[in-house]
Amino acid sequence: MGKYRSVFDIIGPVMIGPSSSHTAGAVSIGRIGHILAGGIPDRAVIHYYESFARTHKGHGTDYAIASGLLGLAPDDPKVPNALAIACGMGVDIEFIEEDGDSPIHHPNTAVLDMEKDGKAVSFWACSIGGGTIEVRRIRMDGYDMRPSGLLPMLFIEENHSRRDSDKALSTVEAMLGRGGHVMQKTIYPKIDGEGRRMIGFELEHPLSAAQQDEIDVLASRLIYLH
């Protein structure tokens, strides 16, 4: 199946239309923004490339991404009204059609620059069909992370104490290994050389709520994208 992990990734999700790639996938992209920002952002600038730049208005991509930023599911009946809802909440959303090629080499690319409570978060994502997305790059809190793309993925930030961090990470890796979850592990240092690191795990299977809770207790900071 290549980049698709199940037949449902090809058929697509239950959704508000019109397009699984440009609408349902765009909701998922916005939802990643919601997770990374730690809730609804105060401001978001969405840069569209290639196919997204040409067709976003007709395919509902604008309201789809906005709905994801608000934390709505793809089948939520409020999805088509997301832009008005966001405006009423004081959320500033801007859409920019970029002329150049996609920076991550996919026609359905969106780059989101967000702000929440004075903190900036940016990420690069694309919709690859059937409502499935890839997250190719994340910049936040002094980290520049470049996963291969497919969800789910898990990021754990080290504690200040390297010894405590190593012990916690060993426990997390053992737990993920027992479940056959980990496809790839990557260590991302802070750009400013502060010394702390973010450990990224690209996962084969989603984590259960119980597994997330177990990891959350061990990690000083956990980001789970799914």
mmCIF file of N, CA, C and O in Angstrom, residues 156-171 196-197 199 218 220:
data_model
loop_
_atom_site.group_PDB
_atom_site.id
_atom_site.type_symbol
_atom_site.label_atom_id
_atom_site.label_comp_id
_atom_site.label_asym_id
_atom_site.label_seq_id
_atom_site.Cartn_x
_atom_site.Cartn_y
_atom_site.Cartn_z
ATOM 1 N N ILE A 156 9.192 13.629 22.787
ATOM 2 C CA ILE A 156 9.401 13.733 24.228
ATOM 3 C C ILE A 156 10.618 14.613 24.470
ATOM 4 O O ILE A 156 11.706 14.352 23.931
ATOM 5 N N GLU A 157 10.455 15.651 25.269
ATOM 6 C CA GLU A 157 11.569 16.534 25.596
ATOM 7 C C GLU A 157 12.282 16.038 26.851
ATOM 8 O O GLU A 157 11.638 15.619 27.813
ATOM 9 N N GLU A 158 13.592 16.098 26.829
ATOM 10 C CA GLU A 158 14.378 15.678 27.975
ATOM 11 C C GLU A 158 14.166 16.593 29.171
ATOM 12 O O GLU A 158 13.886 17.780 29.025
ATOM 13 N N ASN A 159 14.343 16.017 30.349
ATOM 14 C CA ASN A 159 14.405 16.815 31.560
ATOM 15 C C ASN A 159 15.741 17.550 31.600
ATOM 16 O O ASN A 159 16.659 17.282 30.819
ATOM 17 N N HIS A 160 15.875 18.480 32.551
ATOM 18 C CA HIS A 160 17.167 19.152 32.713
ATOM 19 C C HIS A 160 18.237 18.148 33.129
ATOM 20 O O HIS A 160 19.407 18.284 32.782
ATOM 21 N N SER A 161 17.852 17.140 33.902
ATOM 22 C CA SER A 161 18.797 16.122 34.344
ATOM 23 C C SER A 161 18.917 15.038 33.281
ATOM 24 O O SER A 161 17.952 14.343 32.972
ATOM 25 N N ARG A 162 20.083 14.899 32.683
ATOM 26 C CA ARG A 162 20.286 13.898 31.639
ATOM 27 C C ARG A 162 20.093 12.487 32.194
ATOM 28 O O ARG A 162 19.562 11.603 31.530
ATOM 29 N N ARG A 163 20.511 12.276 33.460
ATOM 30 C CA ARG A 163 20.378 10.944 34.059
ATOM 31 C C ARG A 163 18.906 10.558 34.182
ATOM 32 O O ARG A 163 18.517 9.446 33.825
ATOM 33 N N ASP A 164 18.083 11.491 34.696
ATOM 34 C CA ASP A 164 16.647 11.219 34.819
ATOM 35 C C ASP A 164 16.017 11.022 33.446
ATOM 36 O O ASP A 164 15.141 10.167 33.259
ATOM 37 N N SER A 165 16.467 11.824 32.470
ATOM 38 C CA SER A 165 15.923 11.716 31.120
ATOM 39 C C SER A 165 16.233 10.368 30.504
ATOM 40 O O SER A 165 15.374 9.740 29.892
ATOM 41 N N ASP A 166 17.474 9.927 30.656
ATOM 42 C CA ASP A 166 17.871 8.640 30.077
ATOM 43 C C ASP A 166 17.050 7.500 30.668
ATOM 44 O O ASP A 166 16.639 6.569 29.959
ATOM 45 N N LYS A 167 16.803 7.567 31.969
ATOM 46 C CA LYS A 167 16.013 6.516 32.624
ATOM 47 C C LYS A 167 14.580 6.518 32.111
ATOM 48 O O LYS A 167 14.015 5.466 31.789
ATOM 49 N N ALA A 168 13.983 7.716 32.007
ATOM 50 C CA ALA A 168 12.603 7.819 31.520
ATOM 51 C C ALA A 168 12.496 7.365 30.074
ATOM 52 O O ALA A 168 11.559 6.643 29.703
ATOM 53 N N LEU A 169 13.465 7.774 29.238
ATOM 54 C CA LEU A 169 13.434 7.400 27.832
ATOM 55 C C LEU A 169 13.583 5.897 27.639
ATOM 56 O O LEU A 169 12.941 5.301 26.774
ATOM 57 N N SER A 170 14.429 5.283 28.462
ATOM 58 C CA SER A 170 14.599 3.827 28.387
ATOM 59 C C SER A 170 13.290 3.117 28.695
ATOM 60 O O SER A 170 12.923 2.133 28.038
ATOM 61 N N THR A 171 12.568 3.633 29.693
ATOM 62 C CA THR A 171 11.279 3.046 30.056
ATOM 63 C C THR A 171 10.268 3.219 28.928
ATOM 64 O O THR A 171 9.525 2.294 28.586
ATOM 65 N N ARG A 196 19.428 20.736 25.837
ATOM 66 C CA ARG A 196 18.275 19.858 25.913
ATOM 67 C C ARG A 196 17.967 19.305 24.517
ATOM 68 O O ARG A 196 18.328 19.895 23.504
ATOM 69 N N ARG A 197 17.264 18.167 24.502
ATOM 70 C CA ARG A 197 16.961 17.513 23.235
ATOM 71 C C ARG A 197 15.497 17.082 23.214
ATOM 72 O O ARG A 197 14.885 16.830 24.249
ATOM 73 N N ILE A 199 13.210 14.047 21.601
ATOM 74 C CA ILE A 199 13.320 12.723 21.011
ATOM 75 C C ILE A 199 12.039 12.439 20.240
ATOM 76 O O ILE A 199 10.939 12.492 20.796
ATOM 77 N N LEU A 218 6.031 9.874 32.768
ATOM 78 C CA LEU A 218 7.490 9.713 32.700
ATOM 79 C C LEU A 218 8.192 10.909 32.059
ATOM 80 O O LEU A 218 9.336 11.213 32.389
ATOM 81 N N SER A 220 8.909 14.879 30.830
ATOM 82 C CA SER A 220 8.712 16.255 31.265
ATOM 83 C C SER A 220 7.795 16.991 30.300
ATOM 84 O O SER A 220 7.086 17.915 30.668
#
